[in-house]
PDB file of C-alpha atoms in Angstrom:
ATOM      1  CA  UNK A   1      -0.824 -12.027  -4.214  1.00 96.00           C
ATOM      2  CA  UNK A   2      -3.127  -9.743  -6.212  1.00 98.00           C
ATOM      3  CA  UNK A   3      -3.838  -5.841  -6.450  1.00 97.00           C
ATOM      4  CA  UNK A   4      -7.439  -5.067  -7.332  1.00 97.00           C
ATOM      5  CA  UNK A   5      -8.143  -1.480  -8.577  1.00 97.00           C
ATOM      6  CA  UNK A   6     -10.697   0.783  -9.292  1.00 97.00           C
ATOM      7  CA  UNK A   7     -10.059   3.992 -11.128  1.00 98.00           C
ATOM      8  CA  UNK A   8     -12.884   7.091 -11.150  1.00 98.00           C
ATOM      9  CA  UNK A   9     -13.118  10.628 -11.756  1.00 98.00           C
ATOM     10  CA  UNK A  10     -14.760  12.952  -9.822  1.00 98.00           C
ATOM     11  CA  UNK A  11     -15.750  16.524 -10.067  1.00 97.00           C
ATOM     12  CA  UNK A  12     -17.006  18.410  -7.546  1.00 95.00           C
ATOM     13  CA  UNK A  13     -16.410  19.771  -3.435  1.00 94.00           C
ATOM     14  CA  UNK A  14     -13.689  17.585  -1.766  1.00 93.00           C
ATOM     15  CA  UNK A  15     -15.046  18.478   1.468  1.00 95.00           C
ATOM     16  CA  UNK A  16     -18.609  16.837   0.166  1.00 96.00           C
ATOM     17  CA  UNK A  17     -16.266  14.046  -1.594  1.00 97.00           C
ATOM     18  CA  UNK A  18     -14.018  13.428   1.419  1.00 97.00           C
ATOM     19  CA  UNK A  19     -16.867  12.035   4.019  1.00 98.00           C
ATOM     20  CA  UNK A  20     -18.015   9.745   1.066  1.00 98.00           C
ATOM     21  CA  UNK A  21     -14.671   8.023   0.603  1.00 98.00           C
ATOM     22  CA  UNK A  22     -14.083   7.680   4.354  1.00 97.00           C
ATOM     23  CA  UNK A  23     -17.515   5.626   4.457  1.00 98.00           C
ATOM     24  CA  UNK A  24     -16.364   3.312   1.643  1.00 98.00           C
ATOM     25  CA  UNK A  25     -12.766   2.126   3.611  1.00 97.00           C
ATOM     26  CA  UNK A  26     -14.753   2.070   6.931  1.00 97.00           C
ATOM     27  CA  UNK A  27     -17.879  -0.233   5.203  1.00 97.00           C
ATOM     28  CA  UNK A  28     -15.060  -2.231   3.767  1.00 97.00           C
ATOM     29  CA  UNK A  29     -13.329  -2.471   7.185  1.00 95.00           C
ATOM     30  CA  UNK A  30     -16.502  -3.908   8.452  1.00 95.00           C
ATOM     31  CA  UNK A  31     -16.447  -6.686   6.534  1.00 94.00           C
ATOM     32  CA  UNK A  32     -12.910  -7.711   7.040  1.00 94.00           C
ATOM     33  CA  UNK A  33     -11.439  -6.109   3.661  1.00 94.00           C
ATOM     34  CA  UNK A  34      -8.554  -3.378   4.151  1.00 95.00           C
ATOM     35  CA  UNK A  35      -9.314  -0.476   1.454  1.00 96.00           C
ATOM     36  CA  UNK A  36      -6.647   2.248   0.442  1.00 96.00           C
ATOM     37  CA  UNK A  37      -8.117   5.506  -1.139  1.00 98.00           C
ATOM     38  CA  UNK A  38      -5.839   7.351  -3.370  1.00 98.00           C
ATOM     39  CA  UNK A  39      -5.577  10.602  -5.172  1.00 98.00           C
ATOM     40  CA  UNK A  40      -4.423  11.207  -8.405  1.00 98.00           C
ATOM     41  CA  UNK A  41      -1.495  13.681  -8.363  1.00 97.00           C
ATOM     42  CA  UNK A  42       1.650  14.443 -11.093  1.00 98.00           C
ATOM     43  CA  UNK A  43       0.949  12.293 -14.100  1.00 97.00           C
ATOM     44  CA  UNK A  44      -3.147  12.002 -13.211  1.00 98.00           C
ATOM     45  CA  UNK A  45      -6.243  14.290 -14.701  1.00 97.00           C
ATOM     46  CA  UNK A  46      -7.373  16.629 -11.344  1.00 96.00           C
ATOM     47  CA  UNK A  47     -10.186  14.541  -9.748  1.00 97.00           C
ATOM     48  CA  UNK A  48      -8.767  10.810 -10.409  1.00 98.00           C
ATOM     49  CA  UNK A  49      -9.526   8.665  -7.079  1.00 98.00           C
ATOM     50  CA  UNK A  50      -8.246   4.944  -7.129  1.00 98.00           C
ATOM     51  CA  UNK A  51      -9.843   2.179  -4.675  1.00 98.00           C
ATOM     52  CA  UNK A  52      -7.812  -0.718  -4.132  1.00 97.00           C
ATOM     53  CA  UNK A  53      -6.945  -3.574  -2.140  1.00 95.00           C
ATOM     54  CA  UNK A  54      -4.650  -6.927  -1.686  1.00 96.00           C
ATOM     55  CA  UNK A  55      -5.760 -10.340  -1.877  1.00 96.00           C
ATOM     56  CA  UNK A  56      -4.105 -13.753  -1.972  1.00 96.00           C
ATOM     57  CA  UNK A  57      -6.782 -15.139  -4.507  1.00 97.00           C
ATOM     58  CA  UNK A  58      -9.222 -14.210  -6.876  1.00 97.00           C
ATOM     59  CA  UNK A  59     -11.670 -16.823  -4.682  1.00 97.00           C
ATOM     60  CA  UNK A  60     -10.725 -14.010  -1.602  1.00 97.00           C
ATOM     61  CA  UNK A  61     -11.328 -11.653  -3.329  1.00 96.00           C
ATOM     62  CA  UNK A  62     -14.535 -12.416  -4.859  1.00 96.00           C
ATOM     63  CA  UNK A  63     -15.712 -13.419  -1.056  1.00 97.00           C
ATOM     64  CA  UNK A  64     -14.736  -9.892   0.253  1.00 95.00           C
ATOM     65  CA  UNK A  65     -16.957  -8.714  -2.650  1.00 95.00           C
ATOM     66  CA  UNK A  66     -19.857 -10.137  -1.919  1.00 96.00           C
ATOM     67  CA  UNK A  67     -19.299  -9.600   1.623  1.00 96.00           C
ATOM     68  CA  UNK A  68     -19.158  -5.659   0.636  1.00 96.00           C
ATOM     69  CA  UNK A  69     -22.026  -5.941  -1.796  1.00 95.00           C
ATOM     70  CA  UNK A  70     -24.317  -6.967   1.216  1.00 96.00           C
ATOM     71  CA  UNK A  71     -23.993  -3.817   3.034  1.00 96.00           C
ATOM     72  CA  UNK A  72     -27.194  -1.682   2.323  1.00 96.00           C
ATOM     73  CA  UNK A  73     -25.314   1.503   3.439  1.00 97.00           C
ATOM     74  CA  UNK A  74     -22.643   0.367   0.550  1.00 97.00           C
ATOM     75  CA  UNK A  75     -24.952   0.862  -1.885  1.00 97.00           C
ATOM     76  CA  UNK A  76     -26.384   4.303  -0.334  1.00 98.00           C
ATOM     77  CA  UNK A  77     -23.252   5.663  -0.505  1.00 98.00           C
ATOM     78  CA  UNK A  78     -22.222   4.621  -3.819  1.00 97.00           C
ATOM     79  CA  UNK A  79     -25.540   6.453  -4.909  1.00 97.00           C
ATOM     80  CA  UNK A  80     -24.312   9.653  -3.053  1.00 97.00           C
ATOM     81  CA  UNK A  81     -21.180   9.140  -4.533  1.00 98.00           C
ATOM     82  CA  UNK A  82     -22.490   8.847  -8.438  1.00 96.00           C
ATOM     83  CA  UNK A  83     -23.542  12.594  -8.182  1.00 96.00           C
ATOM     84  CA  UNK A  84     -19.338  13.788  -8.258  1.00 98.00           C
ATOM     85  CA  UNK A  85     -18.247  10.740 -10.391  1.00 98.00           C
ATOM     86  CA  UNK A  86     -17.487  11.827 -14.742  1.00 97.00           C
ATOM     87  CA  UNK A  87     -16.331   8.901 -15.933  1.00 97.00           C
ATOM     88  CA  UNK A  88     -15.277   4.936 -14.329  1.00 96.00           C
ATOM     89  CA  UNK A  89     -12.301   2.755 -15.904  1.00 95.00           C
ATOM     90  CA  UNK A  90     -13.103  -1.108 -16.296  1.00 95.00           C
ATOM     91  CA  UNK A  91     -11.192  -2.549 -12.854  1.00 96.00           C
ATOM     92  CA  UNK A  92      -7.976  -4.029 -13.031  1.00 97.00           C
ATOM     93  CA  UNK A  93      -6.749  -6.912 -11.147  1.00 98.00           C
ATOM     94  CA  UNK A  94      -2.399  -6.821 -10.826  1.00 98.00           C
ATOM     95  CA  UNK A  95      -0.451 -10.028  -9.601  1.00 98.00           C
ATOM     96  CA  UNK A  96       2.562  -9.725  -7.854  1.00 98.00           C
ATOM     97  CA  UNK A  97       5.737 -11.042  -8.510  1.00 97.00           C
ATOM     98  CA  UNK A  98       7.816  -8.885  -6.425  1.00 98.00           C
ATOM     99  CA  UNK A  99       6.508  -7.651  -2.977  1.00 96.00           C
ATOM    100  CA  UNK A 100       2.625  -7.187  -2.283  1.00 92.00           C
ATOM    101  CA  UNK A 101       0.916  -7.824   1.775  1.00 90.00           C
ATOM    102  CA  UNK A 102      -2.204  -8.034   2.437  1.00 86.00           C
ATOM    103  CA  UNK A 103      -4.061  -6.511   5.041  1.00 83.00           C
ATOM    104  CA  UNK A 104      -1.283  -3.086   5.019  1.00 85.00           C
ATOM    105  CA  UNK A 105      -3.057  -0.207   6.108  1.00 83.00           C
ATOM    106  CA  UNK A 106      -0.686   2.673   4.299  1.00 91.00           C
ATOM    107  CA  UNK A 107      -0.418   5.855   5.885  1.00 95.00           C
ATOM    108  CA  UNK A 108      -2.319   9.027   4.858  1.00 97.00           C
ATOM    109  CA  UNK A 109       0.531  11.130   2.720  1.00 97.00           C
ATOM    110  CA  UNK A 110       2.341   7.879   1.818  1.00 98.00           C
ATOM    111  CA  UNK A 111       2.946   8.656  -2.141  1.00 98.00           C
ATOM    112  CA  UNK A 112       3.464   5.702  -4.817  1.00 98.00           C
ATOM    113  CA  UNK A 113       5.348   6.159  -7.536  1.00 98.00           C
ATOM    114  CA  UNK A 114       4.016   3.863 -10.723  1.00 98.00           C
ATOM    115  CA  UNK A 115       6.261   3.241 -13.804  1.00 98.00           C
ATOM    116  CA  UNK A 116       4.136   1.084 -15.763  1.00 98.00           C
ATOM    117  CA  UNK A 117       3.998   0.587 -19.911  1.00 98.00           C
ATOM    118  CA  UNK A 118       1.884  -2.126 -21.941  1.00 98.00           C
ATOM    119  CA  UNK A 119       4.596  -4.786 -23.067  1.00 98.00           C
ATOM    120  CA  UNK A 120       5.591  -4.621 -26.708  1.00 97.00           C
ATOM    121  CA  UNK A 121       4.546  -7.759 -29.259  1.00 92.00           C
ATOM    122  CA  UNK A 122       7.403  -9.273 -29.624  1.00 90.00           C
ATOM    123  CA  UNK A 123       8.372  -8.785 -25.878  1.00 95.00           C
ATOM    124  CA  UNK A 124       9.391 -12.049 -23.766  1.00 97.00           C
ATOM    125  CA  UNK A 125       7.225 -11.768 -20.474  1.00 97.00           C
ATOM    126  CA  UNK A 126      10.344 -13.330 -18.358  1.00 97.00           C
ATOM    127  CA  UNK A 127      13.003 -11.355 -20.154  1.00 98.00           C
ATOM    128  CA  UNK A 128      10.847  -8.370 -19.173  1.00 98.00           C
ATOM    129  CA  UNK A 129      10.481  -9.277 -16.068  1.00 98.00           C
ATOM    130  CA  UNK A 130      14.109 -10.100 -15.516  1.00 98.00           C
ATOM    131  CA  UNK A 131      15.104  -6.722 -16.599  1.00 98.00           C
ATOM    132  CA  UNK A 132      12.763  -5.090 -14.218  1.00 98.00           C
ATOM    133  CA  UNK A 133      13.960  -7.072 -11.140  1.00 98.00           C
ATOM    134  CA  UNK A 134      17.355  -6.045 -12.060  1.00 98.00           C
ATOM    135  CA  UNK A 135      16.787  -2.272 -12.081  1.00 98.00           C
ATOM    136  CA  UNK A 136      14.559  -2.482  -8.699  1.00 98.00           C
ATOM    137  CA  UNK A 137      18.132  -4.417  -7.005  1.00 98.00           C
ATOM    138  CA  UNK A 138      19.948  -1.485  -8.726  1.00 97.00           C
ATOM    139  CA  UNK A 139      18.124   1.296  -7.071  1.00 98.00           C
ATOM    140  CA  UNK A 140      18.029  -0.694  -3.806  1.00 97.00           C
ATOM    141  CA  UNK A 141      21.857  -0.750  -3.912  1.00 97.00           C
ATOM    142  CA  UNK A 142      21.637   3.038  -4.472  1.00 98.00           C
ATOM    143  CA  UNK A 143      18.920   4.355  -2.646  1.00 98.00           C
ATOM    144  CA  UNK A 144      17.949   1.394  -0.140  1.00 97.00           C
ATOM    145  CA  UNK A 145      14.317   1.998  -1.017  1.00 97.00           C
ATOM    146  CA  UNK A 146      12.652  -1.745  -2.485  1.00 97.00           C
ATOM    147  CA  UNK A 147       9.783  -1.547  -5.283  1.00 98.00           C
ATOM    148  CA  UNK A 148       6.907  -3.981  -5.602  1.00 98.00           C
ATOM    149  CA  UNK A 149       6.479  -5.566  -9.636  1.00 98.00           C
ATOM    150  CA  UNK A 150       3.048  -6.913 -10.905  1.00 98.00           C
ATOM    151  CA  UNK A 151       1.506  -7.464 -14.377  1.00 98.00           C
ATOM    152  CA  UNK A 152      -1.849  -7.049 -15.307  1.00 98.00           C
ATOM    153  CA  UNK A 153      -4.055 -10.328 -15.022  1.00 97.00           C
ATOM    154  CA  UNK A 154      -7.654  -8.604 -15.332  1.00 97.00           C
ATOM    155  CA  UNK A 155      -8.108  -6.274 -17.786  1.00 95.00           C
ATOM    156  CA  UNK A 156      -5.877  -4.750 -20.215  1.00 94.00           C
ATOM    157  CA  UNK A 157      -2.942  -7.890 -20.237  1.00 95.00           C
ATOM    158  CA  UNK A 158       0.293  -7.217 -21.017  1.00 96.00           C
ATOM    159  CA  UNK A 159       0.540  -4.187 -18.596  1.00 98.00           C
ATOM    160  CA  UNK A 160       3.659  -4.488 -16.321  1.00 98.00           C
ATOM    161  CA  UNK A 161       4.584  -1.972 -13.981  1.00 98.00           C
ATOM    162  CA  UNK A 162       6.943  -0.897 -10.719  1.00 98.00           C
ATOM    163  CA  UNK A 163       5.282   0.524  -7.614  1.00 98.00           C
ATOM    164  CA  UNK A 164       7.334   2.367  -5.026  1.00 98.00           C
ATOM    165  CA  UNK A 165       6.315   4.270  -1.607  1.00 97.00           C
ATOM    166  CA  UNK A 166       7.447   7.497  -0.079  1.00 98.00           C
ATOM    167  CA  UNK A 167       7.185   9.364   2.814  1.00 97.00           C
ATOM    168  CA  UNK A 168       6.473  12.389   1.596  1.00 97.00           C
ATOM    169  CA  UNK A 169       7.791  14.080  -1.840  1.00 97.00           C
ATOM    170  CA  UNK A 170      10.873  15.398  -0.558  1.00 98.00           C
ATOM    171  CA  UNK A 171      11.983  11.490   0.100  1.00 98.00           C
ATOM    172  CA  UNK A 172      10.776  11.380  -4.145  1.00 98.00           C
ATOM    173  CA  UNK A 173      13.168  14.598  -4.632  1.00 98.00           C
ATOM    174  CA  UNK A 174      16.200  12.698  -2.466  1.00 98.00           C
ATOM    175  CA  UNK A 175      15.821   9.489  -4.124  1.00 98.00           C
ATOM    176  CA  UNK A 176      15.933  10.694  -7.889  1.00 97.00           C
ATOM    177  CA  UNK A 177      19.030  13.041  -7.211  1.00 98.00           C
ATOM    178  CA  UNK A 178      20.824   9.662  -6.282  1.00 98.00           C
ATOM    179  CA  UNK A 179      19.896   7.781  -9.250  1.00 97.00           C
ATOM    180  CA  UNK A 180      20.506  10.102 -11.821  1.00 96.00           C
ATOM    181  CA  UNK A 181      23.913  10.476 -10.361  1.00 97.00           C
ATOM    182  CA  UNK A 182      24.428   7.361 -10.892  1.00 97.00           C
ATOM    183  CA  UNK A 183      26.472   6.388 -13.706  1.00 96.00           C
ATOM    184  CA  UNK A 184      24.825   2.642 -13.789  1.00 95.00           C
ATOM    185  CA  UNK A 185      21.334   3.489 -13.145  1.00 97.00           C
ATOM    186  CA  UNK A 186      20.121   5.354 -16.207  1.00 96.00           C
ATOM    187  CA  UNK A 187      21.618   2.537 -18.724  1.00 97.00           C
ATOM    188  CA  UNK A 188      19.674  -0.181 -17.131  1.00 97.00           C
ATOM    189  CA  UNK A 189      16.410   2.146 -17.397  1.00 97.00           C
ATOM    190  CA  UNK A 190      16.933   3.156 -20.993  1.00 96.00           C
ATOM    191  CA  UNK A 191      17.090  -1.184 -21.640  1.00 96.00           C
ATOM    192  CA  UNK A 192      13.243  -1.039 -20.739  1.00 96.00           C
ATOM    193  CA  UNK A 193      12.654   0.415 -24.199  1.00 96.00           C
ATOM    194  CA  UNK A 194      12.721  -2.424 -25.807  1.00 96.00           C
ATOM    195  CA  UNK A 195      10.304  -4.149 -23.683  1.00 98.00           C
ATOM    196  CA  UNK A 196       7.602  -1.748 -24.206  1.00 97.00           C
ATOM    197  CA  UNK A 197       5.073  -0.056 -26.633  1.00 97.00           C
ATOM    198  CA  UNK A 198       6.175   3.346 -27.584  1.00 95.00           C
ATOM    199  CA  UNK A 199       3.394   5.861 -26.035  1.00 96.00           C
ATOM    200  CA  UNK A 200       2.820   3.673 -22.794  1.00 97.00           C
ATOM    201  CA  UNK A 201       5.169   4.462 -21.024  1.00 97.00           C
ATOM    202  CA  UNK A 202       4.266   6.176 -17.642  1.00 97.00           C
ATOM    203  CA  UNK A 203       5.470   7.380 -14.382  1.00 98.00           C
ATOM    204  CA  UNK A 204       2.581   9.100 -12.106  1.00 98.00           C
ATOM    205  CA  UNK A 205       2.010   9.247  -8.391  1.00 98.00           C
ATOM    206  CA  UNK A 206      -1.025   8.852  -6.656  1.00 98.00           C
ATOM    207  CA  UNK A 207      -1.457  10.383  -2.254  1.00 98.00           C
ATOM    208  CA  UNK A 208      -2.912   7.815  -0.274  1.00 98.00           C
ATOM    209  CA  UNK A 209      -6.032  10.014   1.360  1.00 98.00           C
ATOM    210  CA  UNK A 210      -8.153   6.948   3.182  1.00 96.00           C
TER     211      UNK A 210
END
C-alpha cells in the first residue's frame, strides 16, 4: 500500500483558500480517488497544506492521475489556487509496512501525529524497522492506540517515519501523559538514535480540514 503526498504553502484568506481545497477532494471524488486535505499545525510553517491519498500500486495510482488530470475544472482551480501558493515541495510517495487502507475518508479534526527522521548511513533498513515496530507494540500495550510505519519510496529515500491519529488534541495530551510515565517507553524511543541522522528528527501534526 502506498501514501502519495503533496506538500504547499499558501499565503493568503482561508475563507478564499477553503472553497478551493473543497473543489480539489470533490474533483478527485469524481473520478473515483479519495483525497484528504490537511493543515499544517505544531511542528509546520503557518500556511503548509498537504494533499494526499492511498493506493495499492504505483500503476493505481498513476491511473487515478490521469483520471484527475482530465478534468478541465481541475486545472481551473489549480490556476485559482496558484494565486495563495509561496512555494511547492517535490511529491513524495510512502510505502507501508505497518497499517495503510485505501479508500478511508478521515474525519475533519482527526490530527496525525508524524515522527519521521532520514535513516543514518550506516543504518540497517530491517534493524530500523524492527525497532520501530517494537516501540508502536509498546505504546499499543500502554495506550491501546496502533500507528501506521512507511518509508519513503519516491523522493527523498531513506525517510522512515510513524503516523498516528487522534480525535482531537486532548486524546494527544492523554496519550503522552501515559507514555512518559512509563518506565519502558522512553528507553525504547531513545534506541531510535542510532538509526537516524542527527537534525532529522521530527515530530509535527497536521488537522485533517477536507
Amino acid at each position: 500500500m502506498l501514501l502519495f503526498n503533496r506538500e504547499v504553502q499558501t499565503v493568503g484568506n482561508p475563507e478564499q483558500i477553503m472553497p478551493l481545497v473543497q473543489s480539489f477532494v470533490n474533483i478527485a471524488n469524481e473520478a473515483g480517488v479519495t483525497l484528504n486535505v490537511w493543515s499544517g499545525s505544531n511542528g509546520y510553517v503557518p500556511g503548509t497544506l498537504s494533499f494526499s491519498g492511498v493506493y495499492e500500486s504505483v500503476s493505481e495510482m498513476s491511473a487515478g492521475s490521469a483520471k484527475i488530470n482530465a478534468s478541465k475544472k481541475w486545472w481551473e482551480t489549480i490556476s485559482k489556487f496558484r494565486e495563495y501558493v509561496v512555494t511547492t515541495k517535490p511529491d513524495s510517495v510512502y510505502n507501508y509496512v505497518r497499517g495503510g487502507a485505501k479508500g478511508v475518508v478521515v474525519p475533519n479534526g482527526t490530527i496525525v501525529q508524524q515522527n519521521t527522521f532520514q535513516m543514518s548511513s550506516g543504518s540497517n533498513f530491517i534493524e530500523t524497522l524492527t525497532w520501530m515496530n517494537e516501540l508502536i507494540d509498546a505504546s499499543m500495550k500502554i495506550t491501546g492506540l496502533d500507528s501506521q510505519i512507511c518509508h519513503s519510496l519516491y523522493g527523498t529515500l531513506g525517510e522512515v517515519g510513524y503516523l498516528t491519529f487522534f480525535a482531537n488534541a486532548e486524546q494527544i495530551d492523554e496519550v503522552r501523559a501515559k507514555v512518559m510515565a512509563n518506565a519502558e517507553w522512553l528507553p525504547k524511543f531513545l534506541e531510535g538514535g542510532k538509526f537516524s541522522t542527527s537534525g532529522t528528527v521530527m515530530q509535527r501534526h497536521m488537522v485533517k480540514i477536507a
